[in-house]
Short mmCIF file of C-alpha atoms in Angstrom, two decimals:
data_model
loop_
_atom_site.label_atom_id
_atom_site.label_comp_id
_atom_site.label_asym_id
_atom_site.label_seq_id
_atom_site.Cartn_x
_atom_site.Cartn_y
_atom_site.Cartn_z
CA MET A 1 22.69 67.99 47.71
CA PHE A 2 23.26 66.18 50.81
CA ALA A 3 25.76 69.05 52.11
CA ASP A 4 22.80 70.72 54.39
CA TYR A 5 21.41 67.57 56.19
CA THR A 6 23.16 65.83 59.22
CA SER A 7 23.58 62.32 58.88
CA SER A 8 20.72 61.31 61.22
CA GLU A 9 18.70 63.52 59.27
CA LEU A 10 19.55 61.68 56.03
CA THR A 11 18.90 58.17 57.56
CA ALA A 12 15.39 59.43 58.52
CA ILE A 13 14.75 60.76 54.79
CA PHE A 14 15.86 57.42 53.11
CA ALA A 15 13.80 55.46 55.81
CA MET A 16 10.76 57.59 55.42
CA GLN A 17 11.41 57.11 51.39
CA GLY A 18 11.82 53.33 51.77
CA PHE A 19 8.63 53.28 53.76
CA ALA A 20 6.72 54.98 51.42
CA GLY A 21 8.08 52.82 48.91
CA LEU A 22 6.59 49.80 50.88
CA ILE A 23 2.76 51.62 50.55
CA LEU A 24 3.45 52.05 46.72
CA PHE A 25 4.77 48.03 46.64
CA SER A 26 1.26 47.12 48.78
CA VAL A 27 -0.88 48.83 46.17
CA PHE A 28 0.94 47.24 43.28
CA VAL A 29 0.52 43.60 45.20
CA LEU A 30 -3.37 44.10 45.31
CA MET A 31 -3.66 44.98 42.22
CA ALA A 32 -0.99 42.54 40.55
CA LEU A 33 -2.61 40.06 42.44
CA GLY A 34 -6.12 40.13 40.45
CA LEU A 35 -4.28 40.84 37.15
CA ALA A 36 -1.74 37.76 37.62
CA ILE A 37 -4.44 35.29 38.32
CA ILE A 38 -6.68 36.72 35.27
CA PHE A 39 -3.79 37.58 32.91
CA GLY A 40 -1.18 34.81 34.02
CA GLN A 41 -3.49 32.08 34.85
CA MET A 42 -6.08 32.70 31.95
CA GLY A 43 -3.87 34.36 29.13
CA VAL A 44 -6.58 37.36 29.33
CA ILE A 45 -5.48 40.72 28.73
CA ASN A 46 -8.27 42.81 30.99
CA MET A 47 -7.58 46.53 30.36
CA ALA A 48 -10.62 47.02 32.42
CA HIS A 49 -8.58 46.02 35.79
CA GLY A 50 -7.90 49.59 36.93
CA GLU A 51 -11.63 50.01 36.43
CA PHE A 52 -12.53 47.30 38.94
CA MET A 53 -10.49 48.48 41.37
CA ILE A 54 -11.93 51.96 41.01
CA LEU A 55 -15.52 50.19 41.66
CA GLY A 56 -13.87 48.76 44.65
CA ALA A 57 -12.96 52.50 45.47
CA TYR A 58 -16.39 54.05 44.91
CA ILE A 59 -17.83 51.42 46.94
CA THR A 60 -16.14 52.30 49.97
CA TYR A 61 -16.84 55.80 49.62
CA LEU A 62 -20.28 54.84 49.22
CA THR A 63 -19.97 52.54 52.37
CA SER A 64 -18.60 55.41 54.41
CA GLN A 65 -21.40 58.27 53.23
CA LEU A 66 -23.98 55.74 54.35
CA PHE A 67 -22.29 54.57 57.99
CA SER A 68 -21.14 58.31 58.45
CA ASN A 69 -25.07 59.46 57.52
CA TYR A 70 -27.01 56.56 59.15
CA LEU A 71 -24.90 54.20 61.61
CA PRO A 72 -22.20 56.71 63.11
CA GLY A 73 -22.06 54.52 65.77
CA LEU A 74 -20.51 51.92 63.86
CA PHE A 75 -18.22 54.19 61.99
CA ASP A 76 -14.86 52.69 62.97
CA GLY A 77 -15.57 49.45 61.63
CA TYR A 78 -17.10 50.57 58.24
CA PHE A 79 -13.83 50.05 56.01
CA PHE A 80 -13.86 45.93 56.87
CA VAL A 81 -17.95 46.23 55.73
CA ALA A 82 -16.65 48.23 52.65
CA MET A 83 -13.91 45.40 51.70
CA LEU A 84 -16.45 42.92 51.83
CA LEU A 85 -19.10 44.50 49.59
CA ALA A 86 -16.04 45.65 47.18
CA PHE A 87 -15.05 42.16 46.67
CA ILE A 88 -18.66 40.93 46.33
CA VAL A 89 -19.58 43.37 44.00
CA THR A 90 -16.54 43.51 41.82
CA ALA A 91 -16.27 39.76 41.68
CA ALA A 92 -20.21 39.67 40.58
CA LEU A 93 -19.49 42.08 37.91
CA GLY A 94 -16.05 40.26 36.94
CA ALA A 95 -18.19 36.83 36.64
CA LEU A 96 -21.13 38.80 34.42
CA VAL A 97 -18.32 39.88 32.26
CA GLU A 98 -17.03 36.54 31.76
CA TRP A 99 -20.12 34.98 30.78
CA ALA A 100 -21.41 37.83 28.66
CA MET A 101 -18.06 38.46 26.72
CA ILE A 102 -14.86 36.79 27.80
CA ARG A 103 -15.76 33.33 27.32
CA HIS A 104 -15.87 33.99 23.77
CA LEU A 105 -12.76 35.34 23.08
CA TYR A 106 -10.48 32.79 24.81
CA LYS A 107 -8.74 31.66 22.03
CA ARG A 108 -8.35 35.41 20.82
CA PRO A 109 -6.17 37.06 23.48
CA LEU A 110 -5.55 40.42 20.90
CA ASP A 111 -9.41 40.90 20.88
CA THR A 112 -9.92 40.50 24.99
CA LEU A 113 -7.39 43.48 24.89
CA LEU A 114 -9.66 45.32 22.42
CA ALA A 115 -13.11 44.33 24.15
CA THR A 116 -11.31 44.92 27.59
CA TRP A 117 -10.35 48.45 26.89
CA GLY A 118 -13.42 49.02 25.27
CA LEU A 119 -15.44 48.05 28.83
CA SER A 120 -12.81 50.29 30.49
CA LEU A 121 -14.09 53.21 28.61
CA ILE A 122 -17.55 52.49 29.17
CA LEU A 123 -16.98 51.91 33.04
CA GLN A 124 -15.16 55.32 33.25
CA GLN A 125 -18.20 57.22 31.39
CA LEU A 126 -20.68 55.32 33.92
CA TYR A 127 -18.46 56.57 36.68
CA ARG A 128 -18.35 59.86 35.35
CA THR A 129 -22.12 60.20 34.95
CA VAL A 130 -22.60 58.65 38.44
CA PHE A 131 -20.39 59.86 40.79
CA GLY A 132 -19.18 63.39 38.68
CA ALA A 133 -16.01 63.76 37.18
CA ARG A 134 -14.07 65.39 40.43
CA GLU A 135 -12.06 63.34 42.41
CA VAL A 136 -13.75 61.75 46.06
CA GLY A 137 -11.85 60.92 49.02
CA VAL A 138 -13.16 58.79 52.02
CA SER A 139 -13.51 59.89 55.71
CA LEU A 140 -10.97 57.54 57.47
CA PRO A 141 -11.73 56.19 61.14
CA ASP A 142 -10.07 57.90 64.16
CA TRP A 143 -7.99 54.66 64.71
CA LEU A 144 -6.54 54.82 61.11
CA MET A 145 -5.48 58.43 61.41
CA GLY A 146 -2.29 59.87 62.47
CA SER A 147 1.45 58.19 62.57
CA TYR A 148 3.38 56.13 64.58
CA ALA A 149 6.76 57.53 65.75
CA ILE A 150 9.59 54.93 65.15
CA THR A 151 12.03 57.56 66.28
CA ASP A 152 12.35 60.89 67.18
CA ILE A 153 12.62 62.04 63.61
CA ILE A 154 11.08 59.31 61.69
CA GLU A 155 7.38 58.57 61.94
CA VAL A 156 5.30 56.16 59.34
CA PRO A 157 1.28 56.59 58.90
CA ILE A 158 -1.03 54.44 60.59
CA ASN A 159 -2.72 53.55 57.28
CA GLY A 160 -0.06 52.90 55.32
CA ILE A 161 0.55 49.94 58.31
CA PHE A 162 -2.93 49.29 58.18
CA VAL A 163 -2.60 48.75 53.86
CA MET A 164 0.91 46.78 54.32
CA ALA A 165 -0.34 44.29 56.64
CA LEU A 166 -3.86 43.91 54.91
CA THR A 167 -1.75 43.12 51.48
CA ILE A 168 0.41 40.86 53.44
CA MET A 169 -3.19 38.95 54.66
CA ILE A 170 -4.26 38.92 51.08
CA THR A 171 -1.28 37.71 49.53
CA ILE A 172 -1.12 34.83 51.78
CA GLY A 173 -5.09 33.90 51.27
CA VAL A 174 -4.44 33.87 47.82
CA TYR A 175 -1.52 31.42 48.00
CA LEU A 176 -3.46 29.05 50.20
CA LEU A 177 -6.02 29.59 47.98
CA MET A 178 -4.44 28.81 44.69
CA GLN A 179 -2.09 25.79 45.99
CA LYS A 180 -4.51 24.09 48.63
CA SER A 181 -8.11 24.81 47.83
CA ARG A 182 -10.08 22.81 45.17
CA LEU A 183 -10.52 25.43 42.92
CA GLY A 184 -7.04 26.54 43.25
CA LYS A 185 -5.72 22.97 42.45
CA GLN A 186 -8.26 23.09 39.42
CA THR A 187 -7.27 26.15 37.95
CA ARG A 188 -3.44 25.00 38.06
CA ALA A 189 -4.49 22.23 36.01
CA VAL A 190 -6.40 24.07 33.44
CA VAL A 191 -3.36 26.26 33.13
CA GLN A 192 -0.98 22.97 32.94
CA ASN A 193 -3.45 21.13 30.42
CA ARG A 194 -6.77 22.57 29.41
CA ALA A 195 -7.61 19.71 27.28
CA MET A 196 -6.47 16.96 30.00
CA ALA A 197 -8.30 18.74 32.63
CA GLY A 198 -11.51 18.55 30.85
CA ALA A 199 -10.87 14.93 29.89
CA VAL A 200 -10.46 13.80 33.91
CA GLY A 201 -14.14 15.85 34.52
CA ILE A 202 -13.17 19.75 35.49
CA ASN A 203 -15.36 21.87 34.04
CA THR A 204 -12.87 24.12 32.59
CA GLU A 205 -15.88 26.84 31.90
CA LYS A 206 -17.21 27.25 35.73
CA VAL A 207 -13.32 27.59 36.51
CA ASP A 208 -12.60 30.27 34.05
CA ARG A 209 -15.54 31.82 35.35
CA TYR A 210 -14.46 31.31 39.30
CA THR A 211 -11.24 32.61 38.16
CA PHE A 212 -12.18 35.69 36.38
CA ALA A 213 -13.98 36.77 39.21
CA LEU A 214 -11.50 36.38 41.87
CA GLY A 215 -9.15 38.38 39.95
CA CYS A 216 -11.82 41.11 39.85
CA GLY A 217 -12.87 40.65 43.54
CA ILE A 218 -8.95 41.09 44.49
CA ALA A 219 -9.03 44.11 42.28
CA GLY A 220 -12.04 45.61 44.41
CA ILE A 221 -10.37 44.97 47.63
CA ALA A 222 -7.12 46.99 46.20
CA GLY A 223 -9.60 49.82 45.41
CA SER A 224 -10.84 50.06 49.09
CA ALA A 225 -7.10 49.99 50.07
CA PHE A 226 -6.32 52.54 47.49
CA THR A 227 -8.78 55.02 48.91
CA MET A 228 -6.19 55.28 51.74
CA VAL A 229 -3.37 56.64 49.81
CA GLY A 230 -5.34 58.41 47.11
CA SER A 231 -8.33 60.23 45.58
CA THR A 232 -10.79 58.27 43.77
CA GLY A 233 -11.87 59.49 40.25
CA PRO A 234 -13.29 58.22 37.13
CA THR A 235 -9.84 57.73 35.49
CA ALA A 236 -8.29 57.06 38.42
CA GLY A 237 -7.80 53.09 37.28
CA GLN A 238 -5.78 54.39 34.39
CA LEU A 239 -2.77 55.48 36.40
CA TYR A 240 -1.89 52.41 37.93
CA ILE A 241 -2.54 49.69 34.99
CA VAL A 242 0.60 49.68 33.03
CA ASP A 243 2.76 49.76 36.49
CA THR A 244 0.64 46.38 37.01
CA PHE A 245 0.71 44.75 34.02
CA LEU A 246 4.63 45.44 34.34
CA VAL A 247 4.82 44.24 37.62
CA VAL A 248 3.48 40.74 36.10
CA VAL A 249 5.35 40.38 33.34
CA PHE A 250 8.20 41.42 35.06
CA GLY A 251 7.89 38.56 37.77
CA GLY A 252 6.28 36.12 35.47
CA ALA A 253 2.93 35.86 34.49
CA SER A 254 2.05 32.65 36.12
CA SER A 255 4.20 33.23 39.36
CA LEU A 256 2.66 34.33 43.14
CA LEU A 257 6.07 34.75 44.34
CA GLY A 258 7.03 36.38 40.93
CA THR A 259 4.51 39.10 41.03
CA VAL A 260 5.06 39.91 44.74
CA ALA A 261 8.97 40.33 44.37
CA SER A 262 8.69 42.60 40.93
CA ALA A 263 6.29 44.38 42.72
CA PHE A 264 8.82 45.39 45.61
CA THR A 265 11.41 45.44 43.06
CA ILE A 266 10.16 48.29 41.01
CA SER A 267 8.07 50.13 43.79
CA GLN A 268 11.47 50.55 45.99
CA ALA A 269 13.30 51.39 42.81
CA GLN A 270 10.74 54.20 41.76
CA SER A 271 10.53 55.40 45.11
CA THR A 272 14.35 55.83 46.00
CA MET A 273 14.60 57.56 42.38
CA GLU A 274 11.89 59.69 42.82
CA PHE A 275 14.22 61.24 45.83
CA PHE A 276 16.93 62.28 43.48
CA LEU A 277 14.88 62.83 40.56
CA SER A 278 11.23 63.91 39.20
CA GLY A 279 8.53 61.47 39.36
CA SER A 280 8.15 61.05 35.62
CA MET A 281 11.83 60.72 34.62
CA ALA A 282 12.11 57.98 37.74
CA LYS A 283 9.18 56.09 36.06
CA VAL A 284 10.88 56.26 32.33
CA LEU A 285 14.30 54.84 33.93
CA THR A 286 12.55 52.08 36.09
CA LEU A 287 10.53 51.18 32.60
CA LEU A 288 13.68 50.92 30.64
CA THR A 289 15.41 48.89 33.02
CA VAL A 290 12.53 46.65 33.29
CA VAL A 291 12.66 46.38 29.24
CA GLY A 292 16.27 45.57 29.16
CA ILE A 293 16.26 42.88 31.67
CA LEU A 294 13.09 41.36 29.78
CA MET A 295 15.04 41.40 26.83
CA LEU A 296 17.53 39.20 28.49
CA ARG A 297 14.91 37.08 30.29
CA PRO A 298 11.83 37.03 28.51
CA GLN A 299 9.42 34.86 30.82
CA GLY A 300 10.31 36.89 33.76
CA LEU A 301 11.77 36.51 37.07
CA PHE A 302 10.10 33.45 37.90
CA SER A 303 8.46 31.19 35.02
CA LEU A 304 5.84 28.25 35.46
CA LYS A 305 6.86 25.07 33.73
CA VAL A 306 3.64 24.31 31.24
CA ARG A 307 3.00 21.12 29.52
CA ARG A 308 2.35 21.59 25.83
#
């Protein structure tokens, strides 16, 4: 298989495959961060998480069209506006969903699965009605086009570098929010002992709503980043929801560090195997490996000690 390649060509191939894995890792982390907050911190199985991501992608698409048609002079900076709008709109929708539906199902986790699955179908049909069944793509600013030459034969896309930098900044921001802010401390208190948190004056219902909205808002930002590496369609979110749950469960449902480590492990393994095997076979082998590890360590790579 490798006889026709020189050593420098093989190095370039593996380096570029590894970079492709890092881009996939970035998408996994951005999606899994929001899901880790919702599923890990709240115990809610949100099957509509992918649709919140796609909502952020569609908002990015609409923003690009708005700037392209009416504000062409500011087009180079539209993506930052799109990310902000994606976060606000998806977080607001998340807060509405939590108030109207999720808050009534906290003691019935399996019912949240069915309810959010139904919500995902409703959102998919809504996207299909508004935007059509065809996939759409955004126009990237000139500064995100092209590639950066590391060596004479190794080039990496600039938009991939931007997605990875965005992922690092958001991950650090989420960590600081959950560890240092008032909301983060209250969220961790509710996770460890909801009854005691309520007894000391924490409004647990308010914390739940803000936490769910935050997770959905991060999914919206993930949707903005997704537009750089894939096309946006009504059902595109379903392509990543299984992988995202896999990342969260494998890393440890309540661990931010576990989510990052799990996303890196799964994305690199999948990307590397895709070079030797078909994409579907690589996904199957990755899934089987993760399932085998979870059978030996059900709590995932990292686990949070919770008072019962």
